PDB file of C-alpha atoms in Angstrom:
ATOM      1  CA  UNK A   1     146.046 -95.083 131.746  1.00  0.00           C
ATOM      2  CA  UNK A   2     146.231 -91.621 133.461  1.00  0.00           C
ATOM      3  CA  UNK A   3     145.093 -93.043 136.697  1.00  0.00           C
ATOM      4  CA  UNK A   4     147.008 -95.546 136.536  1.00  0.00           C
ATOM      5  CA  UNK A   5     150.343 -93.985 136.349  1.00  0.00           C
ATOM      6  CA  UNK A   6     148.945 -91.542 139.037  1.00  0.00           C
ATOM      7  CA  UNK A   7     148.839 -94.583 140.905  1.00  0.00           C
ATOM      8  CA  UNK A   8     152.060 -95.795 140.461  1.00  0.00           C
ATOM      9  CA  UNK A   9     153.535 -91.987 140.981  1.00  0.00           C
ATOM     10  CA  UNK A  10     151.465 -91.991 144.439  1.00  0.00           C
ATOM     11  CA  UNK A  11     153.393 -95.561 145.235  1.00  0.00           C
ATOM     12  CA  UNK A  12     156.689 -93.976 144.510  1.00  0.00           C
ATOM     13  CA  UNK A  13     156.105 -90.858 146.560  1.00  0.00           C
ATOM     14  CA  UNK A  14     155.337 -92.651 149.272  1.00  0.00           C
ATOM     15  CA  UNK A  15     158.094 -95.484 149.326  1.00  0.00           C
ATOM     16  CA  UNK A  16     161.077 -93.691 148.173  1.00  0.00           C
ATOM     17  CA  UNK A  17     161.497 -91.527 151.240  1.00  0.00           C
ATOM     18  CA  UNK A  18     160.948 -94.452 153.402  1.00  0.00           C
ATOM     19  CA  UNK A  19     163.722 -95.940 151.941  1.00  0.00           C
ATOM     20  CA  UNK A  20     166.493 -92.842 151.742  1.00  0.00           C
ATOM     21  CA  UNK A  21     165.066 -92.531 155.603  1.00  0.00           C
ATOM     22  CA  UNK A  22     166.052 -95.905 156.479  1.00  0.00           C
ATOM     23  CA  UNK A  23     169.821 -95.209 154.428  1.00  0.00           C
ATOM     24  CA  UNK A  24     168.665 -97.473 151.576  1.00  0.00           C
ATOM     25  CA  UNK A  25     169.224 -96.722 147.442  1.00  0.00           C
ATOM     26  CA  UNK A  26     166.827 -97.226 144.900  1.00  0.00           C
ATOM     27  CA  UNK A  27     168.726 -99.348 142.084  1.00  0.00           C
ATOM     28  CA  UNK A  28     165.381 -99.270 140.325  1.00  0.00           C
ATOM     29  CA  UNK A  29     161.857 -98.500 139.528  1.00  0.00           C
ATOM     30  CA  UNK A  30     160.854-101.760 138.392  1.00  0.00           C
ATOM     31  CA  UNK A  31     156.475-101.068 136.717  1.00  0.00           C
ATOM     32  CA  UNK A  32     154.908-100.676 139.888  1.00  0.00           C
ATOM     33  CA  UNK A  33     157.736-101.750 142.493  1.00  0.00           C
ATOM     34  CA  UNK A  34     161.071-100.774 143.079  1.00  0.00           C
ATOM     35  CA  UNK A  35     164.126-102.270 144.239  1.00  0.00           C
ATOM     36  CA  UNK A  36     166.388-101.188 147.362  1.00  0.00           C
ATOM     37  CA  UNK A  37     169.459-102.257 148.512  1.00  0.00           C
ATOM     38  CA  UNK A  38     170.984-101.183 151.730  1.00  0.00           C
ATOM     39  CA  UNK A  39     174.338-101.358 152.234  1.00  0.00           C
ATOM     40  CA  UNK A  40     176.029-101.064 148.923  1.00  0.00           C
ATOM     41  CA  UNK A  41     178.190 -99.855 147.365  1.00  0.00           C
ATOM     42  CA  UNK A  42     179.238 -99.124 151.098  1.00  0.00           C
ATOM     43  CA  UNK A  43     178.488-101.529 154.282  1.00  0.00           C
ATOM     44  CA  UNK A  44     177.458-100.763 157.292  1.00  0.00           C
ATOM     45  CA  UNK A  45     176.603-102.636 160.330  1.00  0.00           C
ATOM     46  CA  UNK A  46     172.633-101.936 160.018  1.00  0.00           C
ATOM     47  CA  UNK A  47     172.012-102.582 156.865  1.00  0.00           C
ATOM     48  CA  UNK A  48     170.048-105.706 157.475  1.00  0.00           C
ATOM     49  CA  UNK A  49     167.963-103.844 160.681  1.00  0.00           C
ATOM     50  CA  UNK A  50     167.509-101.158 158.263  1.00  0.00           C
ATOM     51  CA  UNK A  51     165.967-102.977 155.461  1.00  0.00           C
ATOM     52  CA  UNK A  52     163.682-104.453 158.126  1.00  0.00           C
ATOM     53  CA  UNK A  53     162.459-101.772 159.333  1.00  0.00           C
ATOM     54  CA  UNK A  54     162.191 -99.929 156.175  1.00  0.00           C
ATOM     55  CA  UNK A  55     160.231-102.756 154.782  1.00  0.00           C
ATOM     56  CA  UNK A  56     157.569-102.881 157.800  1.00  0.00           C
ATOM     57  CA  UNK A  57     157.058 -99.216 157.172  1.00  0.00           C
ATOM     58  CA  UNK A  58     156.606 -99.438 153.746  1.00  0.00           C
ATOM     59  CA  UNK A  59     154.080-102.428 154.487  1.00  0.00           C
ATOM     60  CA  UNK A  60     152.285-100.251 157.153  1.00  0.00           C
ATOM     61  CA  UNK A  61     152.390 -96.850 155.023  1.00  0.00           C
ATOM     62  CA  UNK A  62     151.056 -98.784 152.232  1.00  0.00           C
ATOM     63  CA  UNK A  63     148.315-100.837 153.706  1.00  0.00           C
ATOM     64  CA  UNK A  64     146.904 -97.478 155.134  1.00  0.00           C
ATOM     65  CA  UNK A  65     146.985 -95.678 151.655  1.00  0.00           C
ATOM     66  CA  UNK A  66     144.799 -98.480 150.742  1.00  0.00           C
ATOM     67  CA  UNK A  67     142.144 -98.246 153.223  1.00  0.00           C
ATOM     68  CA  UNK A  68     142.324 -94.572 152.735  1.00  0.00           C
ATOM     69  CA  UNK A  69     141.940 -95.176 148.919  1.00  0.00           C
ATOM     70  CA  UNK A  70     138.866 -97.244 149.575  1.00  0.00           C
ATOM     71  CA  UNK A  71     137.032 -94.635 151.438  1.00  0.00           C
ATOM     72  CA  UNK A  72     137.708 -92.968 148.622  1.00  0.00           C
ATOM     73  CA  UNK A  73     136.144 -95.139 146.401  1.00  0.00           C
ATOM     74  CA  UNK A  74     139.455 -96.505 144.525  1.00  0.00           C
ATOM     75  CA  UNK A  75     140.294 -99.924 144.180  1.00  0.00           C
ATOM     76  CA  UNK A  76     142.642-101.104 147.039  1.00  0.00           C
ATOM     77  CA  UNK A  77     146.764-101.521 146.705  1.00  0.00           C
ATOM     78  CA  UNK A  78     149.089-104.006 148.465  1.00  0.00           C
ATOM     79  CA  UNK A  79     152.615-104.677 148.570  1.00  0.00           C
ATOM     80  CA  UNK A  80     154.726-107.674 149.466  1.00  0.00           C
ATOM     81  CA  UNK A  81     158.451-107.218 150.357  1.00  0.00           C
ATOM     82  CA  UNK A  82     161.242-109.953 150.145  1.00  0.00           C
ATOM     83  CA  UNK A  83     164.326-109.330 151.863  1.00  0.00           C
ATOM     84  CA  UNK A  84     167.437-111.388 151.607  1.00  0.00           C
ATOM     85  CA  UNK A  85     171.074-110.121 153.147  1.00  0.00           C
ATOM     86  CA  UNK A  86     173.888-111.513 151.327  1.00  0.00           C
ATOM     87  CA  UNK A  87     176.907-110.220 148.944  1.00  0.00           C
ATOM     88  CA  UNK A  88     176.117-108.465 145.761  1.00  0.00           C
ATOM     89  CA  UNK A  89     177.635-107.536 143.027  1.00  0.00           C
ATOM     90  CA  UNK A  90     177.481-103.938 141.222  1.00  0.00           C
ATOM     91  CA  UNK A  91     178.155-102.405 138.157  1.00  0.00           C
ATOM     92  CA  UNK A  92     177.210-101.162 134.951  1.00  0.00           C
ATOM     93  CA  UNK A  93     175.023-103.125 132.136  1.00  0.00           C
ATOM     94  CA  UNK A  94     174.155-102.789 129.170  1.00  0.00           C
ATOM     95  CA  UNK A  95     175.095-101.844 125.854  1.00  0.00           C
ATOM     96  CA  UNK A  96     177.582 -98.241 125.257  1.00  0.00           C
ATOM     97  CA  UNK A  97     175.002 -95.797 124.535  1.00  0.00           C
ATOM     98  CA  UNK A  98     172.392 -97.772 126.965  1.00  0.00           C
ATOM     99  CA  UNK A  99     174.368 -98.399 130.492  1.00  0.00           C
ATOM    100  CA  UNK A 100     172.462 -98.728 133.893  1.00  0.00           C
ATOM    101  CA  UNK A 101     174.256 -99.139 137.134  1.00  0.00           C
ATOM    102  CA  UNK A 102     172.712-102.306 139.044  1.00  0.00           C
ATOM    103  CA  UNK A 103     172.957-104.787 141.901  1.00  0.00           C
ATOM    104  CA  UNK A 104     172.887-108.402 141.007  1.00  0.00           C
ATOM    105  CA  UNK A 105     173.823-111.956 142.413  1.00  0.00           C
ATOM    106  CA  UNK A 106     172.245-114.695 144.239  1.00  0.00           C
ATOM    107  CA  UNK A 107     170.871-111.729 146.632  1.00  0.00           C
ATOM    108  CA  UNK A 108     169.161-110.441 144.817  1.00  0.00           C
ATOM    109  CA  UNK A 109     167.404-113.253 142.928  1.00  0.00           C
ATOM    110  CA  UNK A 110     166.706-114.482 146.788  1.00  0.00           C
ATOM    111  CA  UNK A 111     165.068-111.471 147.859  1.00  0.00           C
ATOM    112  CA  UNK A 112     162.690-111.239 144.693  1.00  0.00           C
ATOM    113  CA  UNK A 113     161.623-115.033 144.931  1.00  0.00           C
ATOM    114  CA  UNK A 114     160.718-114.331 148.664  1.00  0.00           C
ATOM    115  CA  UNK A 115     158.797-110.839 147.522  1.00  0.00           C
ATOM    116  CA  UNK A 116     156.929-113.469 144.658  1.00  0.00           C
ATOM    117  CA  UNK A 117     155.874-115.777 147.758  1.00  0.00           C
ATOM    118  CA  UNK A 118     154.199-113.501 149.679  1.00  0.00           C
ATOM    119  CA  UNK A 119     150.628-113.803 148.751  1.00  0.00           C
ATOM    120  CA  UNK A 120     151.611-118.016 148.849  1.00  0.00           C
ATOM    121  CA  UNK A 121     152.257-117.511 152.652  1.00  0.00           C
ATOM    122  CA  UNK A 122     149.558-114.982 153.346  1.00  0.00           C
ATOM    123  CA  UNK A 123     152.233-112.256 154.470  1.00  0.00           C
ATOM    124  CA  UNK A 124     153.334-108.625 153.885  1.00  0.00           C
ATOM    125  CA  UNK A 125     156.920-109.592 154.523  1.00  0.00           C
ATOM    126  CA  UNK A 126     159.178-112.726 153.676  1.00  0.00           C
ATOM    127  CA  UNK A 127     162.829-112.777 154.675  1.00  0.00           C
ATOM    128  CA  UNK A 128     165.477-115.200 155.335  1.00  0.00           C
ATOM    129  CA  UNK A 129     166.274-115.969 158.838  1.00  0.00           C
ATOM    130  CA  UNK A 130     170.163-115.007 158.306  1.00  0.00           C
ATOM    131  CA  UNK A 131     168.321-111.590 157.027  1.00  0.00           C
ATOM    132  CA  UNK A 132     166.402-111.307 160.417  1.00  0.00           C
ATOM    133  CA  UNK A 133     169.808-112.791 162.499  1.00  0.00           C
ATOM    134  CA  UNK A 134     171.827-110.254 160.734  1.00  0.00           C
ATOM    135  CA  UNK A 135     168.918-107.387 161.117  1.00  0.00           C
ATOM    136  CA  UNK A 136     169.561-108.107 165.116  1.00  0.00           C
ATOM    137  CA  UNK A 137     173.772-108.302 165.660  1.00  0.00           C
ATOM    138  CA  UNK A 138     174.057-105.050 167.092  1.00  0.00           C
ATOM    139  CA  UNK A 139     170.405-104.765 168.329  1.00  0.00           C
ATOM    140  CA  UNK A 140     167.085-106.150 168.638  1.00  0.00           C
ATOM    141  CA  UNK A 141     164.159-105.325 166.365  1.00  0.00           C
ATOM    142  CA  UNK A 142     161.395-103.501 168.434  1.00  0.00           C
ATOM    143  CA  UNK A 143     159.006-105.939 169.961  1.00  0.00           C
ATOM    144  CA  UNK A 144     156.050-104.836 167.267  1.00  0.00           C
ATOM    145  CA  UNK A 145     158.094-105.793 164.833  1.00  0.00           C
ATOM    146  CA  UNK A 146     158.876-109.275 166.367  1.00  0.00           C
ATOM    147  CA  UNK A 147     155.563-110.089 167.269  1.00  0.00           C
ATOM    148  CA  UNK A 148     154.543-109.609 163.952  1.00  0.00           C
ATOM    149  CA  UNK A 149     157.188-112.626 162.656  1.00  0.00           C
ATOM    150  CA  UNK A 150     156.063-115.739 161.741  1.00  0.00           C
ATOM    151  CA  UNK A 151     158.248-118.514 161.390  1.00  0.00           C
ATOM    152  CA  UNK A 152     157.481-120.729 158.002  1.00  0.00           C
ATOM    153  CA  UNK A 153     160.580-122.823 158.291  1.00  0.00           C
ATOM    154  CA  UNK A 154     162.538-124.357 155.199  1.00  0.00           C
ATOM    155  CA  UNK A 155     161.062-123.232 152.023  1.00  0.00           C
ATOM    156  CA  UNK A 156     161.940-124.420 148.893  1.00  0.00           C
ATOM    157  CA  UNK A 157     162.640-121.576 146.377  1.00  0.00           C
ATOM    158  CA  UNK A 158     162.648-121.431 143.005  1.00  0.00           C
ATOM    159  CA  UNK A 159     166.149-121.574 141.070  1.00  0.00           C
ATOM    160  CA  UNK A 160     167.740-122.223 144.414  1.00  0.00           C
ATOM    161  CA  UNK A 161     169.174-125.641 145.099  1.00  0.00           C
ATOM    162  CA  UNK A 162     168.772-126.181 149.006  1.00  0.00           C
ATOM    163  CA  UNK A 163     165.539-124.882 150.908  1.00  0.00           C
ATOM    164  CA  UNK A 164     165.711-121.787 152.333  1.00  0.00           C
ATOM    165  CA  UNK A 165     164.644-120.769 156.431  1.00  0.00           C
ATOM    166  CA  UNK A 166     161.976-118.337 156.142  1.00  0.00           C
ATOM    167  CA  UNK A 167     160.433-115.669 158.394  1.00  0.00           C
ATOM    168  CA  UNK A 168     157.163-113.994 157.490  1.00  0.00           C
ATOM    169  CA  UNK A 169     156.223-110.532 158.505  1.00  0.00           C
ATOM    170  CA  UNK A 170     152.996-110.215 159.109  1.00  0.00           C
ATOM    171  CA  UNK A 171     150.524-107.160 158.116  1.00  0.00           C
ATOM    172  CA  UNK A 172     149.549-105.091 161.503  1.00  0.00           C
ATOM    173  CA  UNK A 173     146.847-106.594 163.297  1.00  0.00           C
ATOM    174  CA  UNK A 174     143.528-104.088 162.774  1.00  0.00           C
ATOM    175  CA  UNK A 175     142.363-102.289 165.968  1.00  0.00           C
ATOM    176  CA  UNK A 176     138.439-102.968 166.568  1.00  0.00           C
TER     177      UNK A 176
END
């Protein structure tokens, strides 16, 4: 049990100033994940780029704490991130003595069914296309992030009534 949560605490230290770098908010610690939102309760106009490129590197901080912990002789970690851009809604939940502030809506769901299809697709990354259209209004993503999408198509996704355009992120190549 010990390592385990000293696993999860090395996960957290790792992600959770990627995120505030990248002007993100964790709404949660969710086991061994978390949950950011960008953009809320405030928008701006990069929330979407931001995401993105917080996501790829989380992905690429990740992946090399993993081949790091396997020279080490630990098991290895991975991550898959799902990304969808879209209104939200926030507030409190709960129960009087038991309130927690939260973001939830069709978002939100849409984002953690992508992040449940990574392995599926064989990605590090899934987002919606309006998420990568929106990441690139005011300016393009840099061309290692691009080459690194993959375009699935229409997806169908769970608890979502039409099919869904998705873009896959792909894990950085490994230099031999």
């Amino acid at each position: 049990p010990e390592q385990v949560i000293e696993a999860v605490r090395a996960f957290h230290q790792r992600v959770v100033p990627i995120v505030f770098r990248h002007n993100g908010a964790v709404d949660k610690f969710l086991g061994d994940g978390i949950m950011a939102v960008f953009g809320a309760p405030e928008k701006q106009p990069d929330d979407a780029r931001d995401a993105v490129l917080c996501a790829v590197e989380v992905l690429d901080t990740v992946d090399r704490w993993s081949v790091d912990r396997v020279a080490r002789g630990y098991i290895p970690v991975t991550v898959g991130l799902g990304i969808h851009y879209g209104p939200v809604i926030q507030g409190n939940v709960g129960i009087e003595d038991r309130l927690e502030f939260t973001t939830l809506g069709d978002t939100v769901n849409l984002a953690s069914r992508l992040e449940g299809m990574t392995r599926q697709h064989g990605a590090g990354i899934l987002i919606s296309r309006g998420t990568l259209e929106a990441a690139e209004r005011s300016n393009p993503l840099p061309p290692e992030i691009r080459s690194r999408c993959r375009d699935l198509g229409y997806l169908p996704i769970a608890g979502h009534e039409a099919p869904i355009d998705v873009i896959a992120i792909d894990r950085r190549k490994e230099k031999t």
